[in-house]
mmCIF file of C-alpha atoms and ligand atoms in Angstrom:
data_model
loop_
_atom_site.group_PDB
_atom_site.id
_atom_site.type_symbol
_atom_site.label_atom_id
_atom_site.label_comp_id
_atom_site.label_asym_id
_atom_site.label_seq_id
_atom_site.Cartn_x
_atom_site.Cartn_y
_atom_site.Cartn_z
ATOM 1 C CA MET A 149 -62.411 -81.235 -17.205
ATOM 2 C CA VAL A 150 -60.560 -77.676 -17.425
ATOM 3 C CA ILE A 151 -61.589 -74.842 -15.405
ATOM 4 C CA ARG A 152 -61.663 -72.165 -17.714
ATOM 5 C CA SER A 153 -63.862 -69.780 -15.326
ATOM 6 C CA ALA A 154 -65.169 -69.425 -12.248
ATOM 7 C CA LYS A 155 -66.925 -67.008 -10.522
ATOM 8 C CA PHE A 156 -68.977 -66.145 -7.497
ATOM 9 C CA ILE A 157 -72.533 -65.557 -8.049
ATOM 10 C CA THR A 158 -74.234 -64.651 -4.525
ATOM 11 C CA SER A 159 -74.486 -65.654 -0.989
ATOM 12 C CA LEU A 160 -78.038 -66.490 0.709
ATOM 13 C CA ALA A 161 -79.757 -68.216 3.373
ATOM 14 C CA GLU A 162 -82.847 -69.659 2.054
ATOM 15 C CA LEU A 163 -83.580 -71.689 -0.584
ATOM 16 C CA LYS A 164 -86.372 -69.532 -1.760
ATOM 17 C CA ASP A 165 -83.521 -67.089 -2.624
ATOM 18 C CA PHE A 166 -81.682 -69.591 -4.882
ATOM 19 C CA PRO A 167 -81.500 -67.702 -8.170
ATOM 20 C CA GLY A 168 -83.142 -69.773 -10.706
ATOM 21 C CA ARG A 169 -80.560 -71.268 -13.306
ATOM 22 C CA GLY A 170 -81.328 -75.134 -13.448
ATOM 23 C CA MET A 171 -77.485 -76.192 -13.353
ATOM 24 C CA PRO A 172 -76.139 -78.708 -11.779
ATOM 25 C CA GLU A 173 -75.450 -78.228 -8.056
ATOM 26 C CA ILE A 174 -72.730 -79.693 -6.570
ATOM 27 C CA ALA A 175 -73.150 -79.531 -2.616
ATOM 28 C CA ILE A 176 -70.314 -79.058 -0.301
ATOM 29 C CA VAL A 177 -70.449 -80.194 3.241
ATOM 30 C CA GLY A 178 -67.980 -80.735 6.027
ATOM 31 C CA LYS A 179 -67.266 -79.853 9.886
ATOM 32 C CA SER A 180 -66.259 -76.224 10.416
ATOM 33 C CA ASN A 181 -62.440 -75.814 9.179
ATOM 34 C CA VAL A 182 -62.166 -79.185 7.200
ATOM 35 C CA GLY A 183 -61.553 -76.857 4.082
ATOM 36 C CA LYS A 184 -64.805 -76.294 1.858
ATOM 37 C CA SER A 185 -63.877 -72.649 1.191
ATOM 38 C CA SER A 186 -60.054 -73.987 0.289
ATOM 39 C CA LEU A 187 -61.409 -76.756 -1.717
ATOM 40 C CA ILE A 188 -63.285 -74.170 -3.980
ATOM 41 C CA ASN A 189 -60.060 -72.246 -4.307
ATOM 42 C CA LYS A 190 -57.783 -74.744 -5.871
ATOM 43 C CA VAL A 191 -60.551 -76.547 -8.265
ATOM 44 C CA ALA A 192 -60.856 -73.027 -9.081
ATOM 45 C CA ASN A 193 -57.286 -72.062 -9.163
ATOM 46 C CA ASN A 194 -58.136 -68.808 -7.848
ATOM 47 C CA GLY A 195 -57.145 -68.585 -3.951
ATOM 48 C CA LYS A 196 -59.117 -65.335 -3.408
ATOM 49 C CA LEU A 197 -62.350 -66.615 -4.904
ATOM 50 C CA ALA A 198 -63.554 -68.095 -1.651
ATOM 51 C CA ARG A 199 -63.373 -66.910 2.089
ATOM 52 C CA THR A 200 -61.172 -68.908 3.726
ATOM 53 C CA SER A 201 -59.873 -68.570 8.176
ATOM 54 C CA ALA A 202 -57.702 -70.593 10.201
ATOM 55 C CA GLU A 203 -60.765 -69.266 12.714
ATOM 56 C CA PRO A 204 -63.416 -72.133 11.974
ATOM 57 C CA GLY A 205 -67.037 -70.819 11.725
ATOM 58 C CA LYS A 206 -65.856 -68.444 8.626
ATOM 59 C CA THR A 207 -68.944 -69.438 6.125
ATOM 60 C CA ARG A 208 -71.735 -68.811 7.766
ATOM 61 C CA LEU A 209 -74.130 -68.434 4.800
ATOM 62 C CA ILE A 210 -74.652 -70.582 1.505
ATOM 63 C CA ASN A 211 -72.298 -69.022 -1.120
ATOM 64 C CA LEU A 212 -72.632 -69.870 -5.344
ATOM 65 C CA TYR A 213 -69.717 -70.622 -7.180
ATOM 66 C CA GLU A 214 -70.568 -71.275 -10.649
ATOM 67 C CA LEU A 215 -68.054 -73.334 -12.996
ATOM 68 C CA ASN A 216 -67.551 -73.036 -16.619
ATOM 69 C CA ARG A 217 -71.011 -71.942 -16.853
ATOM 70 C CA GLN A 218 -71.906 -75.214 -16.695
ATOM 71 C CA LEU A 219 -71.865 -75.842 -12.858
ATOM 72 C CA MET A 220 -72.663 -74.471 -9.483
ATOM 73 C CA LEU A 221 -70.733 -75.598 -6.482
ATOM 74 C CA VAL A 222 -72.332 -74.568 -3.137
ATOM 75 C CA ASP A 223 -70.289 -73.504 -0.373
ATOM 76 C CA LEU A 224 -71.989 -74.178 2.565
ATOM 77 C CA PRO A 225 -71.665 -73.497 6.390
ATOM 78 C CA GLY A 226 -69.504 -75.983 8.051
ATOM 79 C CA TYR A 227 -71.354 -78.360 11.391
ATOM 80 C CA GLY A 228 -69.934 -78.871 14.910
ATOM 81 C CA PHE A 229 -68.382 -76.054 15.570
ATOM 82 C CA ALA A 230 -68.445 -75.922 19.624
ATOM 83 C CA LYS A 231 -67.979 -72.079 19.924
ATOM 84 C CA VAL A 232 -71.301 -70.330 18.385
ATOM 85 C CA SER A 233 -74.545 -70.180 20.039
ATOM 86 C CA ARG A 234 -76.945 -72.617 20.031
ATOM 87 C CA ASP A 235 -79.435 -70.272 18.223
ATOM 88 C CA GLU A 236 -76.665 -69.930 15.823
ATOM 89 C CA LYS A 237 -75.967 -73.501 14.856
ATOM 90 C CA GLN A 238 -79.611 -73.805 14.635
ATOM 91 C CA ARG A 239 -79.759 -71.237 11.986
ATOM 92 C CA TRP A 240 -76.755 -72.946 10.173
ATOM 93 C CA ALA A 241 -78.352 -76.209 10.162
ATOM 94 C CA GLY A 242 -82.020 -75.016 9.590
ATOM 95 C CA MET A 243 -80.176 -73.560 6.567
ATOM 96 C CA ILE A 244 -77.773 -76.467 5.306
ATOM 97 C CA GLU A 245 -81.076 -78.914 5.389
ATOM 98 C CA GLY A 246 -83.050 -75.951 3.587
ATOM 99 C CA TYR A 247 -81.069 -76.211 0.985
ATOM 100 C CA LEU A 248 -80.412 -80.693 1.048
ATOM 101 C CA SER A 249 -83.731 -81.045 1.345
ATOM 102 C CA GLY A 250 -84.991 -78.349 -0.614
ATOM 103 C CA SER A 251 -83.025 -78.101 -3.818
ATOM 104 C CA GLU A 252 -84.201 -80.048 -6.741
ATOM 105 C CA ASN A 253 -80.590 -79.347 -8.567
ATOM 106 C CA ILE A 254 -78.115 -81.253 -6.367
ATOM 107 C CA ARG A 255 -76.241 -84.151 -8.167
ATOM 108 C CA LEU A 256 -73.622 -85.065 -6.403
ATOM 109 C CA ALA A 257 -72.572 -83.939 -2.479
ATOM 110 C CA LEU A 258 -68.999 -83.669 -1.876
ATOM 111 C CA GLN A 259 -68.317 -85.213 1.937
ATOM 112 C CA LEU A 260 -65.293 -83.581 3.431
ATOM 113 C CA VAL A 261 -63.227 -84.689 6.462
ATOM 114 C CA ASP A 262 -60.005 -83.647 8.051
ATOM 115 C CA MET A 263 -57.970 -86.830 6.786
ATOM 116 C CA ARG A 264 -56.108 -87.079 9.754
ATOM 117 C CA HIS A 265 -58.733 -87.778 11.928
ATOM 118 C CA LYS A 266 -61.393 -90.471 12.243
ATOM 119 C CA PRO A 267 -64.682 -88.970 10.639
ATOM 120 C CA SER A 268 -66.463 -87.963 13.669
ATOM 121 C CA ASP A 269 -70.383 -88.518 14.484
ATOM 122 C CA ASP A 270 -71.319 -85.499 13.059
ATOM 123 C CA ASP A 271 -69.961 -86.501 9.979
ATOM 124 C CA VAL A 272 -71.208 -89.880 9.933
ATOM 125 C CA ASP A 273 -75.021 -88.261 11.110
ATOM 126 C CA MET A 274 -74.575 -86.076 7.758
ATOM 127 C CA ILE A 275 -73.719 -88.879 5.470
ATOM 128 C CA ASN A 276 -76.507 -90.979 6.235
ATOM 129 C CA TYR A 277 -78.476 -87.344 6.272
ATOM 130 C CA LEU A 278 -77.907 -87.466 2.142
ATOM 131 C CA ARG A 279 -78.068 -90.544 1.948
ATOM 132 C CA HIS A 280 -81.882 -90.558 2.954
ATOM 133 C CA TYR A 281 -82.280 -87.921 -0.229
ATOM 134 C CA ASN A 282 -80.544 -90.520 -2.083
ATOM 135 C CA MET A 283 -77.816 -88.359 -3.026
ATOM 136 C CA PRO A 284 -74.364 -89.241 -5.052
ATOM 137 C CA VAL A 285 -71.999 -88.719 -2.302
ATOM 138 C CA LEU A 286 -68.041 -88.652 -2.931
ATOM 139 C CA VAL A 287 -65.988 -88.343 0.232
ATOM 140 C CA VAL A 288 -63.223 -85.860 -0.263
ATOM 141 C CA CYS A 289 -60.347 -86.281 2.827
ATOM 142 C CA THR A 290 -58.755 -83.065 2.956
ATOM 143 C CA LYS A 291 -55.048 -81.909 4.506
ATOM 144 C CA ALA A 292 -53.542 -84.995 2.654
ATOM 145 C CA ASP A 293 -50.294 -82.744 2.377
ATOM 146 C CA LYS A 294 -50.205 -82.953 6.482
ATOM 147 C CA LEU A 295 -50.065 -86.599 5.962
ATOM 148 C CA SER A 296 -47.123 -89.461 4.615
ATOM 149 C CA ARG A 297 -47.763 -92.138 2.285
ATOM 150 C CA ASN A 298 -47.895 -94.631 4.655
ATOM 151 C CA GLU A 299 -50.494 -92.652 6.954
ATOM 152 C CA ARG A 300 -52.744 -91.863 3.530
ATOM 153 C CA ASN A 301 -52.731 -95.648 3.343
ATOM 154 C CA LYS A 302 -53.744 -96.679 6.604
ATOM 155 C CA ALA A 303 -56.543 -93.440 7.018
ATOM 156 C CA ILE A 304 -58.940 -94.618 3.951
ATOM 157 C CA PRO A 305 -59.539 -98.030 5.377
ATOM 158 C CA ILE A 306 -60.915 -96.466 8.507
ATOM 159 C CA ILE A 307 -62.713 -93.216 6.914
ATOM 160 C CA SER A 308 -64.445 -95.858 4.584
ATOM 161 C CA ARG A 309 -65.639 -98.177 7.438
ATOM 162 C CA THR A 310 -66.483 -95.266 9.396
ATOM 163 C CA LEU A 311 -69.027 -93.660 7.057
ATOM 164 C CA ALA A 312 -69.498 -96.946 4.892
ATOM 165 C CA VAL A 313 -68.129 -95.853 1.500
ATOM 166 C CA GLN A 314 -66.668 -97.400 -1.298
ATOM 167 C CA PRO A 315 -62.849 -96.833 -1.230
ATOM 168 C CA TRP A 316 -63.144 -95.876 -4.546
ATOM 169 C CA ASP A 317 -65.290 -92.836 -3.585
ATOM 170 C CA ILE A 318 -62.917 -91.479 -1.125
ATOM 171 C CA ILE A 319 -60.512 -88.807 -2.911
ATOM 172 C CA PRO A 320 -57.545 -87.443 -1.038
ATOM 173 C CA PHE A 321 -57.321 -83.842 -1.565
ATOM 174 C CA SER A 322 -55.291 -81.056 -0.762
ATOM 175 C CA SER A 323 -55.809 -77.383 -1.758
ATOM 176 C CA VAL A 324 -52.284 -76.803 -0.640
ATOM 177 C CA ASP A 325 -50.165 -78.788 -3.121
ATOM 178 C CA GLY A 326 -53.286 -79.975 -5.618
ATOM 179 C CA THR A 327 -53.514 -83.443 -4.543
ATOM 180 C CA GLY A 328 -56.655 -85.072 -5.484
ATOM 181 C CA ARG A 329 -57.997 -82.378 -7.995
ATOM 182 C CA ASP A 330 -57.686 -83.984 -11.205
ATOM 183 C CA ALA A 331 -59.682 -86.842 -9.763
ATOM 184 C CA LEU A 332 -62.550 -84.268 -8.247
ATOM 185 C CA LEU A 333 -62.243 -82.708 -11.590
ATOM 186 C CA ALA A 334 -62.521 -86.149 -13.340
ATOM 187 C CA ARG A 335 -65.658 -86.724 -11.418
ATOM 188 C CA LEU A 336 -66.938 -83.703 -11.575
ATOM 189 C CA GLU A 337 -66.778 -83.819 -15.631
ATOM 190 C CA ALA A 338 -68.573 -86.445 -15.572
ATOM 191 C CA LEU A 339 -72.108 -84.827 -14.192
ATOM 192 C CA ILE A 340 -72.297 -82.903 -17.452
ATOM 193 C CA THR A 341 -71.138 -85.683 -20.014
ATOM 194 C CA PRO A 342 -73.459 -87.686 -20.692
ATOM 195 C CA PRO A 343 -72.462 -91.314 -20.514
ATOM 196 C CA GLN A 344 -71.485 -93.033 -24.347
ATOM 197 C CA GLU A 345 -73.946 -95.398 -25.545
ATOM 198 C CA ASN A 346 -72.017 -99.130 -26.905
ATOM 199 C CA GLU A 347 -72.380 -99.157 -29.858
HETATM 200 P P1 GTP B 586 -65.833 -72.830 7.822
HETATM 201 O O1 GTP B 586 -66.338 -71.800 6.317
HETATM 202 O O2 GTP B 586 -65.636 -71.832 8.880
HETATM 203 O O3 GTP B 586 -66.735 -73.930 7.871
HETATM 204 O O4 GTP B 586 -64.535 -73.571 6.807
HETATM 205 P P2 GTP B 586 -63.711 -74.455 5.764
HETATM 206 O O5 GTP B 586 -64.169 -75.703 5.774
HETATM 207 O O6 GTP B 586 -64.694 -73.440 4.541
HETATM 208 O O7 GTP B 586 -62.468 -73.963 5.873
HETATM 209 P P3 GTP B 586 -61.274 -73.564 5.279
HETATM 210 O O8 GTP B 586 -61.709 -73.655 3.895
HETATM 211 O O9 GTP B 586 -61.940 -72.022 5.289
HETATM 212 O O10 GTP B 586 -60.382 -73.770 5.705
HETATM 213 C C1 GTP B 586 -59.719 -73.876 7.067
HETATM 214 C C2 GTP B 586 -58.347 -73.928 7.829
HETATM 215 O O11 GTP B 586 -57.667 -75.113 7.164
HETATM 216 C C3 GTP B 586 -57.375 -72.852 6.659
HETATM 217 O O12 GTP B 586 -56.329 -72.160 7.443
HETATM 218 C C4 GTP B 586 -56.890 -73.187 5.216
HETATM 219 O O13 GTP B 586 -55.749 -72.891 5.296
HETATM 220 C C5 GTP B 586 -56.493 -74.639 5.970
HETATM 221 N N1 GTP B 586 -56.851 -75.444 4.327
HETATM 222 C C6 GTP B 586 -57.809 -75.820 4.072
HETATM 223 N N2 GTP B 586 -57.294 -77.091 3.427
HETATM 224 C C7 GTP B 586 -56.282 -77.747 3.596
HETATM 225 C C8 GTP B 586 -55.686 -78.703 3.111
HETATM 226 O O14 GTP B 586 -55.951 -79.203 2.291
HETATM 227 N N3 GTP B 586 -54.174 -78.439 3.743
HETATM 228 C C9 GTP B 586 -53.672 -77.486 4.528
HETATM 229 N N4 GTP B 586 -52.529 -77.922 4.933
HETATM 230 N N5 GTP B 586 -54.343 -76.548 5.411
HETATM 231 C C10 GTP B 586 -55.678 -76.472 4.669
HETATM 232 MG MG1 MG B 587 -65.945 -71.849 4.482
#
C-alpha cells in the first residue's frame, strides 16, 4: 500500500464523539512510551502528524488519523504508566475500554510491545482483552533498531510465547529506520482489498 494522504481528524475522550465515517479502524494499543504515536508518523511518512515524547503519558485522548481516505488509525493513550494518579489511570482505562468494546468498525488491533523486553502482565491482559472481543491482533515489536539481528531472533520466540501469538503475526518495527513498515502496510492493505476469489 502506498500512502498518498495522512490526516489528523480529531481527538476525543468518548466513543459517542467519534465522527461517523464507518471506515475500517485500526486500534493501536500498548504501554505508555512504547512508540504508538511514532509508529503512526512512520507509517504516514510524516514526523509531525502525531505528537510523540520521550516522557511517557504523552497521548491523553483518543486521536484519529485517516490514511488514504480509506483507513482510520486510532491512537490510544498508553497503559501501565506509573506516574499518573489513580483517577487519571481509571479515566484512561475507561476511554480505551469504551472505545475497544464499543466501536463496530475495528478491523484490526495493533498490540505494540517494546522488542527489548519480555511483554508485561499488562500486555498479556490487554491482548486477552482484545481476544475476548474476537479482534484480529497483530503484535508489533517496536524499537527494533535498538537490537542486533541476533537479539531480534531471540526476542521473537519469547514474545510469541508470552502473548500466545503465532510468529507470523509478529512484526519487528522501527520508527527510526523503517524496519517493518512495508510488512505492516501489506497487512493494512489486506483490510481494504477484498480477498480475490479463486477462479
Ligand atoms: P504515550 O503517548 O505516552 O502512550 O507514548 P507512545 O506509545 O505514543 O510513544 P511515542 O511514540 O511518543 O514514543 C516514545 C519515545 O520512544 C519517544 O522518545 C520516541 O522517539 C521513542 N521511540 C518510539 N519508537 C521508536 C523506535 O522504533 N526506535 C527508537 N529508537 N525509539 C523510538
Ligand atoms: Mg502517544
